[in-house]
PDB file of C-alpha atoms in Angstrom:
ATOM      1  CA  TYR A1420       0.066  -0.019  -0.045  1.00 38.00           C
ATOM      2  CA  SER A1421       2.760   2.470   0.894  1.00 37.00           C
ATOM      3  CA  ASN A1422       4.453   1.900  -2.596  1.00 45.00           C
ATOM      4  CA  ILE A1423       1.125   2.595  -4.256  1.00 44.00           C
ATOM      5  CA  LEU A1424       0.674   5.788  -2.190  1.00 42.00           C
ATOM      6  CA  GLN A1425       4.279   6.974  -2.911  1.00 44.00           C
ATOM      7  CA  ASN A1426       3.874   6.366  -6.655  1.00 48.00           C
ATOM      8  CA  ALA A1427       0.600   8.337  -6.580  1.00 49.00           C
ATOM      9  CA  MET A1428       2.316  11.269  -4.845  1.00 47.00           C
ATOM     10  CA  TYR A1429       5.256  11.123  -7.265  1.00 46.00           C
ATOM     11  CA  TYR A1430       2.665  11.305 -10.158  1.00 51.00           C
ATOM     12  CA  LYS A1431       0.844  14.226  -8.670  1.00 51.00           C
ATOM     13  CA  ILE A1432       4.089  16.195  -8.315  1.00 48.00           C
ATOM     14  CA  LYS A1433       5.033  15.539 -11.857  1.00 50.00           C
ATOM     15  CA  VAL A1434       1.553  16.660 -13.004  1.00 53.00           C
ATOM     16  CA  LYS A1435       1.807  19.832 -10.885  1.00 50.00           C
ATOM     17  CA  TYR A1436       5.108  20.894 -12.281  1.00 52.00           C
ATOM     18  CA  ARG A1437       4.259  20.004 -15.795  1.00 49.00           C
ATOM     19  CA  LYS A1438       1.449  22.604 -15.438  1.00 53.00           C
ATOM     20  CA  ILE A1439       3.877  25.099 -14.075  1.00 49.00           C
ATOM     21  CA  PHE A1440       6.278  24.695 -17.049  1.00 50.00           C
ATOM     22  CA  THR A1441       3.412  24.608 -19.578  1.00 49.00           C
ATOM     23  CA  MET A1442       1.751  27.762 -18.152  1.00 49.00           C
ATOM     24  CA  ASN A1443       5.163  29.602 -18.266  1.00 51.00           C
ATOM     25  CA  THR A1444       4.937  30.234 -21.974  1.00 48.00           C
ATOM     26  CA  GLU A1445       7.645  32.917 -21.779  1.00 51.00           C
ATOM     27  CA  TYR A1446      10.117  30.006 -21.502  1.00 50.00           C
ATOM     28  CA  PHE A1447       8.576  26.885 -22.691  1.00 49.00           C
ATOM     29  CA  THR A1448       6.259  25.391 -25.312  1.00 53.00           C
ATOM     30  CA  GLY A1449       3.812  22.737 -24.239  1.00 54.00           C
ATOM     31  CA  ASN A1450       6.030  20.076 -25.887  1.00 55.00           C
ATOM     32  CA  SER A1451       9.216  21.124 -24.192  1.00 62.00           C
ATOM     33  CA  ALA A1452       7.357  21.342 -20.777  1.00 58.00           C
ATOM     34  CA  ALA A1453       7.254  17.595 -20.672  1.00 61.00           C
ATOM     35  CA  LYS A1454      10.894  17.292 -21.491  1.00 67.00           C
ATOM     36  CA  GLN A1455      11.792  19.733 -18.772  1.00 62.00           C
ATOM     37  CA  ILE A1456       9.705  17.771 -16.215  1.00 62.00           C
ATOM     38  CA  GLU A1457      11.567  14.499 -17.170  1.00 65.00           C
ATOM     39  CA  ARG A1458      14.960  16.136 -16.860  1.00 67.00           C
ATOM     40  CA  LEU A1459      13.902  17.563 -13.469  1.00 65.00           C
ATOM     41  CA  PHE A1460      13.044  14.025 -12.188  1.00 69.00           C
ATOM     42  CA  ASN A1461      16.286  12.612 -13.580  1.00 77.00           C
ATOM     43  CA  VAL A1462      18.642  15.101 -11.825  1.00 85.00           C
ATOM     44  CA  SER A1463      20.381  13.226  -9.113  1.00 91.00           C
ATOM     45  CA  LEU A1464      21.038  14.728  -5.704  1.00 95.00           C
ATOM     46  CA  ASN A1465      23.113  12.965  -3.145  1.00 97.00           C
ATOM     47  CA  VAL A1466      23.088  14.442   0.340  1.00 97.00           C
ATOM     48  CA  ALA A1467      25.612  13.250   3.008  1.00 96.00           C
ATOM     49  CA  VAL A1468      24.512  13.525   6.484  1.00 95.00           C
ATOM     50  CA  THR A1469      27.480  12.951   8.856  1.00 90.00           C
ATOM     51  CA  GLY A1470      28.946  13.717  12.241  1.00 84.00           C
ATOM     52  CA  GLU A1471      29.809  11.846  15.438  1.00 82.00           C
ATOM     53  CA  SER A1472      27.742   8.850  16.566  1.00 79.00           C
ATOM     54  CA  GLY A1473      24.508   9.564  18.446  1.00 84.00           C
ATOM     55  CA  VAL A1474      23.953  13.197  17.308  1.00 89.00           C
ATOM     56  CA  GLY A1475      20.612  12.464  15.555  1.00 89.00           C
ATOM     57  CA  LYS A1476      21.667  11.956  11.891  1.00 90.00           C
ATOM     58  CA  SER A1477      19.143   9.266  11.175  1.00 89.00           C
ATOM     59  CA  THR A1478      16.274  11.212  12.769  1.00 92.00           C
ATOM     60  CA  PHE A1479      17.191  14.177  10.742  1.00 94.00           C
ATOM     61  CA  ILE A1480      17.193  12.112   7.452  1.00 94.00           C
ATOM     62  CA  ASN A1481      13.732  10.744   8.484  1.00 93.00           C
ATOM     63  CA  ALA A1482      12.394  14.239   9.259  1.00 93.00           C
ATOM     64  CA  PHE A1483      13.612  15.653   5.945  1.00 92.00           C
ATOM     65  CA  ARG A1484      11.839  12.803   4.134  1.00 91.00           C
ATOM     66  CA  ASN A1485       8.723  13.394   6.173  1.00 90.00           C
ATOM     67  CA  LEU A1486       8.886   9.968   7.812  1.00 90.00           C
ATOM     68  CA  GLY A1487       8.688   8.985  11.524  1.00 88.00           C
ATOM     69  CA  ASP A1488      11.394   6.839  13.050  1.00 85.00           C
ATOM     70  CA  GLU A1489       9.113   3.906  13.081  1.00 87.00           C
ATOM     71  CA  ASP A1490       7.690   4.377   9.498  1.00 88.00           C
ATOM     72  CA  GLU A1491       8.430   1.866   6.690  1.00 88.00           C
ATOM     73  CA  GLY A1492      11.654   2.864   4.993  1.00 87.00           C
ATOM     74  CA  ALA A1493      12.879   5.060   7.928  1.00 88.00           C
ATOM     75  CA  ALA A1494      16.592   5.212   8.781  1.00 84.00           C
ATOM     76  CA  GLU A1495      17.316   3.175  11.888  1.00 83.00           C
ATOM     77  CA  THR A1496      17.835   5.252  15.007  1.00 82.00           C
ATOM     78  CA  GLY A1497      19.435   4.363  18.383  1.00 72.00           C
ATOM     79  CA  VAL A1498      21.616   5.445  21.166  1.00 54.00           C
ATOM     80  CA  THR A1499      24.500   3.233  19.974  1.00 60.00           C
ATOM     81  CA  GLN A1500      26.291   3.142  16.654  1.00 60.00           C
ATOM     82  CA  THR A1501      23.588   1.844  14.300  1.00 63.00           C
ATOM     83  CA  THR A1502      25.192   2.878  10.946  1.00 67.00           C
ATOM     84  CA  THR A1503      28.154   0.737   9.964  1.00 76.00           C
ATOM     85  CA  GLU A1504      28.545   1.840   6.375  1.00 85.00           C
ATOM     86  CA  PRO A1505      27.081   4.643   4.124  1.00 90.00           C
ATOM     87  CA  THR A1506      23.522   3.873   3.873  1.00 91.00           C
ATOM     88  CA  PRO A1507      21.360   5.341   1.155  1.00 95.00           C
ATOM     89  CA  TYR A1508      17.769   6.395   1.912  1.00 95.00           C
ATOM     90  CA  THR A1509      15.747   7.360  -1.267  1.00 93.00           C
ATOM     91  CA  HIS A1510      13.187  10.173  -0.768  1.00 92.00           C
ATOM     92  CA  PRO A1511       9.710   8.646  -0.933  1.00 89.00           C
ATOM     93  CA  THR A1512       8.353  11.017  -3.723  1.00 85.00           C
ATOM     94  CA  MET A1513      11.650  12.055  -5.384  1.00 85.00           C
ATOM     95  CA  PRO A1514      13.467   8.775  -6.156  1.00 88.00           C
ATOM     96  CA  ASN A1515      16.433  10.744  -7.650  1.00 91.00           C
ATOM     97  CA  VAL A1516      17.110  12.427  -4.236  1.00 94.00           C
ATOM     98  CA  VAL A1517      19.137  10.193  -1.903  1.00 96.00           C
ATOM     99  CA  PHE A1518      20.028  10.918   1.581  1.00 96.00           C
ATOM    100  CA  TRP A1519      23.212   9.118   2.890  1.00 95.00           C
ATOM    101  CA  ASP A1520      23.433   8.223   6.488  1.00 89.00           C
ATOM    102  CA  LEU A1521      27.168   8.032   7.199  1.00 89.00           C
ATOM    103  CA  PRO A1522      28.747   6.248  10.168  1.00 84.00           C
ATOM    104  CA  GLY A1523      29.922   8.460  12.915  1.00 75.00           C
ATOM    105  CA  ILE A1524      33.380   9.834  12.567  1.00 75.00           C
ATOM    106  CA  GLY A1525      35.878   9.294  15.255  1.00 70.00           C
ATOM    107  CA  THR A1526      34.671   5.866  16.371  1.00 70.00           C
ATOM    108  CA  PRO A1527      37.189   3.039  16.686  1.00 74.00           C
ATOM    109  CA  LYS A1528      36.011   1.643  13.368  1.00 77.00           C
ATOM    110  CA  PHE A1529      36.116   5.019  11.432  1.00 77.00           C
ATOM    111  CA  LYS A1530      39.117   7.095  12.111  1.00 76.00           C
ATOM    112  CA  ALA A1531      39.040  10.754  11.036  1.00 71.00           C
ATOM    113  CA  ASN A1532      42.159  10.577   8.936  1.00 75.00           C
ATOM    114  CA  THR A1533      40.747   7.771   6.783  1.00 82.00           C
ATOM    115  CA  TYR A1534      37.103   8.663   6.868  1.00 83.00           C
ATOM    116  CA  ALA A1535      37.057  10.642   3.504  1.00 84.00           C
ATOM    117  CA  LYS A1536      38.262   7.693   1.440  1.00 86.00           C
ATOM    118  CA  ALA A1537      36.165   5.111   3.292  1.00 88.00           C
ATOM    119  CA  MET A1538      33.043   7.109   2.751  1.00 91.00           C
ATOM    120  CA  ASN A1539      33.651   8.038  -0.904  1.00 92.00           C
ATOM    121  CA  PHE A1540      33.324  11.757  -0.560  1.00 92.00           C
ATOM    122  CA  ASP A1541      33.253  12.377  -4.297  1.00 92.00           C
ATOM    123  CA  ARG A1542      29.766  10.808  -4.454  1.00 95.00           C
ATOM    124  CA  TYR A1543      27.920  13.581  -2.572  1.00 96.00           C
ATOM    125  CA  ASP A1544      26.655  16.940  -3.714  1.00 95.00           C
ATOM    126  CA  PHE A1545      26.874  18.524  -0.242  1.00 96.00           C
ATOM    127  CA  PHE A1546      27.455  17.557   3.408  1.00 96.00           C
ATOM    128  CA  LEU A1547      25.423  18.292   6.499  1.00 96.00           C
ATOM    129  CA  ILE A1548      27.769  18.020   9.588  1.00 95.00           C
ATOM    130  CA  ILE A1549      25.533  17.461  12.569  1.00 95.00           C
ATOM    131  CA  SER A1550      26.320  17.902  16.219  1.00 91.00           C
ATOM    132  CA  SER A1551      23.999  17.658  19.229  1.00 91.00           C
ATOM    133  CA  GLU A1552      26.321  19.629  21.600  1.00 86.00           C
ATOM    134  CA  ARG A1553      29.313  21.694  20.800  1.00 83.00           C
ATOM    135  CA  PHE A1554      31.291  20.977  17.561  1.00 90.00           C
ATOM    136  CA  ARG A1555      34.363  18.877  18.385  1.00 86.00           C
ATOM    137  CA  GLU A1556      37.783  18.369  16.842  1.00 86.00           C
ATOM    138  CA  ASN A1557      36.447  15.451  14.768  1.00 85.00           C
ATOM    139  CA  ASP A1558      33.783  17.760  13.210  1.00 88.00           C
ATOM    140  CA  SER A1559      36.547  20.282  12.290  1.00 88.00           C
ATOM    141  CA  MET A1560      38.706  17.586  10.801  1.00 85.00           C
ATOM    142  CA  LEU A1561      35.747  16.306   8.777  1.00 87.00           C
ATOM    143  CA  ALA A1562      34.983  19.805   7.510  1.00 90.00           C
ATOM    144  CA  LYS A1563      38.663  20.218   6.394  1.00 89.00           C
ATOM    145  CA  GLU A1564      38.595  16.960   4.527  1.00 86.00           C
ATOM    146  CA  ILE A1565      35.302  18.038   2.802  1.00 90.00           C
ATOM    147  CA  ARG A1566      36.801  21.348   1.898  1.00 90.00           C
ATOM    148  CA  LYS A1567      39.812  19.622   0.348  1.00 88.00           C
ATOM    149  CA  LYS A1568      37.308  17.985  -2.116  1.00 87.00           C
ATOM    150  CA  LYS A1569      35.819  21.528  -2.764  1.00 91.00           C
ATOM    151  CA  LYS A1570      32.383  20.349  -1.754  1.00 92.00           C
ATOM    152  CA  LEU A1571      29.738  22.284  -0.004  1.00 93.00           C
ATOM    153  CA  PHE A1572      29.268  21.653   3.731  1.00 93.00           C
ATOM    154  CA  TYR A1573      26.988  23.106   6.430  1.00 95.00           C
ATOM    155  CA  PHE A1574      27.015  22.852  10.193  1.00 95.00           C
ATOM    156  CA  VAL A1575      23.785  21.711  11.861  1.00 96.00           C
ATOM    157  CA  ARG A1576      23.290  21.857  15.603  1.00 95.00           C
ATOM    158  CA  SER A1577      20.577  19.242  16.409  1.00 95.00           C
ATOM    159  CA  LYS A1578      18.304  18.539  19.305  1.00 94.00           C
ATOM    160  CA  ILE A1579      17.655  22.216  20.032  1.00 93.00           C
ATOM    161  CA  ASP A1580      14.218  21.336  21.619  1.00 93.00           C
ATOM    162  CA  ASN A1581      16.145  19.491  24.343  1.00 92.00           C
ATOM    163  CA  ASN A1582      18.276  22.660  25.161  1.00 90.00           C
ATOM    164  CA  ILE A1583      15.169  24.843  25.236  1.00 92.00           C
ATOM    165  CA  GLN A1584      13.279  22.654  27.522  1.00 92.00           C
ATOM    166  CA  SER A1585      16.360  22.273  29.786  1.00 91.00           C
ATOM    167  CA  GLU A1586      16.821  26.062  29.965  1.00 90.00           C
ATOM    168  CA  LYS A1587      13.170  26.456  30.791  1.00 90.00           C
ATOM    169  CA  ARG A1588      13.316  24.140  33.681  1.00 91.00           C
ATOM    170  CA  LYS A1589      16.496  25.691  34.926  1.00 90.00           C
ATOM    171  CA  LYS A1590      15.686  29.401  34.545  1.00 87.00           C
ATOM    172  CA  LYS A1591      11.890  29.201  34.844  1.00 87.00           C
ATOM    173  CA  GLU A1592      10.563  32.855  34.696  1.00 85.00           C
ATOM    174  CA  ARG A1593      13.984  34.165  33.722  1.00 90.00           C
ATOM    175  CA  PHE A1594      14.013  32.085  30.582  1.00 89.00           C
ATOM    176  CA  ASN A1595      14.419  33.903  27.323  1.00 92.00           C
ATOM    177  CA  LYS A1596      14.191  31.742  24.205  1.00 92.00           C
ATOM    178  CA  GLU A1597      16.017  34.132  21.709  1.00 92.00           C
ATOM    179  CA  GLU A1598      18.814  34.673  24.243  1.00 92.00           C
ATOM    180  CA  THR A1599      19.249  30.914  24.668  1.00 91.00           C
ATOM    181  CA  LEU A1600      19.314  30.301  20.904  1.00 93.00           C
ATOM    182  CA  SER A1601      21.884  33.072  20.443  1.00 92.00           C
ATOM    183  CA  LYS A1602      24.162  31.649  23.116  1.00 92.00           C
ATOM    184  CA  ILE A1603      24.025  28.185  21.591  1.00 92.00           C
ATOM    185  CA  ARG A1604      24.872  29.597  18.172  1.00 92.00           C
ATOM    186  CA  GLU A1605      27.729  31.693  19.501  1.00 91.00           C
ATOM    187  CA  ASN A1606      29.110  28.744  21.406  1.00 89.00           C
ATOM    188  CA  CYS A1607      29.066  26.592  18.190  1.00 91.00           C
ATOM    189  CA  GLN A1608      30.746  29.326  16.149  1.00 90.00           C
ATOM    190  CA  GLU A1609      33.367  29.708  18.705  1.00 88.00           C
ATOM    191  CA  ASN A1610      34.506  26.101  18.282  1.00 86.00           C
ATOM    192  CA  LEU A1611      34.632  26.589  14.584  1.00 90.00           C
ATOM    193  CA  LYS A1612      36.584  29.937  14.425  1.00 86.00           C
ATOM    194  CA  GLU A1613      39.099  28.274  12.023  1.00 89.00           C
ATOM    195  CA  PHE A1614      36.332  28.417   9.388  1.00 89.00           C
ATOM    196  CA  GLY A1615      35.929  32.134   9.674  1.00 84.00           C
ATOM    197  CA  ASN A1616      32.292  32.963  10.822  1.00 81.00           C
ATOM    198  CA  PRO A1617      30.402  29.927   9.623  1.00 86.00           C
ATOM    199  CA  LYS A1618      26.681  29.628   9.533  1.00 90.00           C
ATOM    200  CA  VAL A1619      25.380  27.302  12.146  1.00 93.00           C
ATOM    201  CA  PHE A1620      21.787  26.013  11.720  1.00 96.00           C
ATOM    202  CA  LEU A1621      19.805  25.213  14.877  1.00 96.00           C
ATOM    203  CA  ILE A1622      17.362  22.381  14.086  1.00 94.00           C
ATOM    204  CA  SER A1623      14.881  20.215  15.971  1.00 94.00           C
ATOM    205  CA  SER A1624      14.174  17.066  13.876  1.00 93.00           C
ATOM    206  CA  LEU A1625      10.985  16.548  15.981  1.00 90.00           C
ATOM    207  CA  ASP A1626       9.507  19.905  14.631  1.00 90.00           C
ATOM    208  CA  LEU A1627      11.060  21.316  11.513  1.00 91.00           C
ATOM    209  CA  SER A1628       8.777  24.241  11.612  1.00 88.00           C
ATOM    210  CA  GLU A1629      10.823  25.618  14.548  1.00 88.00           C
ATOM    211  CA  PHE A1630      14.200  27.226  14.515  1.00 92.00           C
ATOM    212  CA  ASP A1631      16.405  27.343  11.415  1.00 94.00           C
ATOM    213  CA  PHE A1632      15.238  24.638   9.071  1.00 94.00           C
ATOM    214  CA  ASP A1633      13.659  27.095   6.554  1.00 92.00           C
ATOM    215  CA  TRP A1634      16.928  29.214   6.636  1.00 92.00           C
ATOM    216  CA  LEU A1635      18.899  26.053   5.958  1.00 94.00           C
ATOM    217  CA  VAL A1636      16.778  25.171   2.912  1.00 92.00           C
ATOM    218  CA  ALA A1637      17.024  28.697   1.564  1.00 91.00           C
ATOM    219  CA  THR A1638      20.755  28.629   2.030  1.00 92.00           C
ATOM    220  CA  LEU A1639      21.071  25.289   0.221  1.00 92.00           C
ATOM    221  CA  LEU A1640      18.932  26.570  -2.673  1.00 88.00           C
ATOM    222  CA  SER A1641      21.072  29.793  -2.997  1.00 89.00           C
ATOM    223  CA  GLU A1642      24.316  27.784  -3.182  1.00 92.00           C
ATOM    224  CA  LEU A1643      23.492  24.631  -5.031  1.00 91.00           C
ATOM    225  CA  ARG A1644      24.031  24.469  -8.808  1.00 87.00           C
ATOM    226  CA  GLN A1645      20.904  25.596 -10.616  1.00 81.00           C
ATOM    227  CA  HIS A1646      20.014  22.204 -12.085  1.00 80.00           C
ATOM    228  CA  LYS A1647      20.092  20.724  -8.536  1.00 89.00           C
ATOM    229  CA  GLN A1648      17.959  23.350  -6.918  1.00 86.00           C
ATOM    230  CA  CYS A1649      14.472  21.983  -7.915  1.00 82.00           C
ATOM    231  CA  ALA A1650      15.487  18.505  -6.972  1.00 86.00           C
ATOM    232  CA  LEU A1651      16.172  19.733  -3.537  1.00 88.00           C
ATOM    233  CA  LEU A1652      13.124  21.994  -3.488  1.00 84.00           C
ATOM    234  CA  LEU A1653      10.679  19.170  -4.340  1.00 83.00           C
ATOM    235  CA  SER A1654      12.218  16.958  -1.682  1.00 86.00           C
ATOM    236  CA  VAL A1655      11.538  19.410   1.223  1.00 86.00           C
ATOM    237  CA  PRO A1656       8.570  18.544   3.471  1.00 82.00           C
ATOM    238  CA  VAL A1657       5.530  20.169   1.916  1.00 61.00           C
ATOM    239  CA  ASN A1658       4.972  22.790   4.575  1.00 60.00           C
ATOM    240  CA  HIS A1659       8.436  24.237   4.076  1.00 55.00           C
ATOM    241  CA  SER A1660       8.788  24.206   0.290  1.00 49.00           C
ATOM    242  CA  SER A1661       8.042  26.944  -2.152  1.00 46.00           C
ATOM    243  CA  SER A1662       5.183  26.240  -4.512  1.00 41.00           C
ATOM    244  CA  ASP A1663       6.893  27.540  -7.574  1.00 47.00           C
ATOM    245  CA  CYS A1664       9.780  25.686  -9.245  1.00 49.00           C
ATOM    246  CA  SER A1665       9.430  27.377 -12.622  1.00 46.00           C
ATOM    247  CA  LYS A1666      12.595  29.509 -12.110  1.00 48.00           C
ATOM    248  CA  CYS A1667      14.740  26.426 -12.025  1.00 51.00           C
ATOM    249  CA  LEU A1668      15.683  26.589 -15.743  1.00 43.00           C
ATOM    250  CA  PHE A1669      18.228  24.229 -17.064  1.00 40.00           C
TER     251      PHE A1669
END
């Protein structure tokens, strides 16, 4: 049943964006619209989600694909190391978009200095480096290896909802949400000074409508190559995506 539903959703998206291209007569004829749609759905996008073990990589992948941790096809989650090799998770309605759950860096099995080769870094379009606390030396080493490959990478601070709840309990009436978020962001940036003043995206995978998820998506769209932008846009959970993909011309 789930496969039938996913295929139906995939078909609906194709119909929707065929209409967009067809209506946009400034750029397309009706005949070329179908070709543009087929090209759109054949553009591959490989997203690497990496970081140390236990930071919430799998849960983030599930949230981005609009799946719960117990849903069919969800990435396996757990407190211990559950990922032992790069594991692909295809988007349920965009089969050309694949999220790769990479094993945690810095574990006995995956040393930082051999991680890039073992994970086949050339495969991925961009990297999301996730940490649930402060960014550590392994995260910096990972970013340096990615930079050597001239790939895009972004720092994501996960489990922000846990920090907010903890601060609420501790400070009670003195709690200030914006002040707490600002402090977390500054602490993360302090540990990443060698990368200049990097953007750090604060995320709760339990509720993507909170915090910096929309900013992360907007940043990715602004920095990805044009022919990859719509593939990303159509993979974003529906409440966060733009309804117009007609400007992704390629």
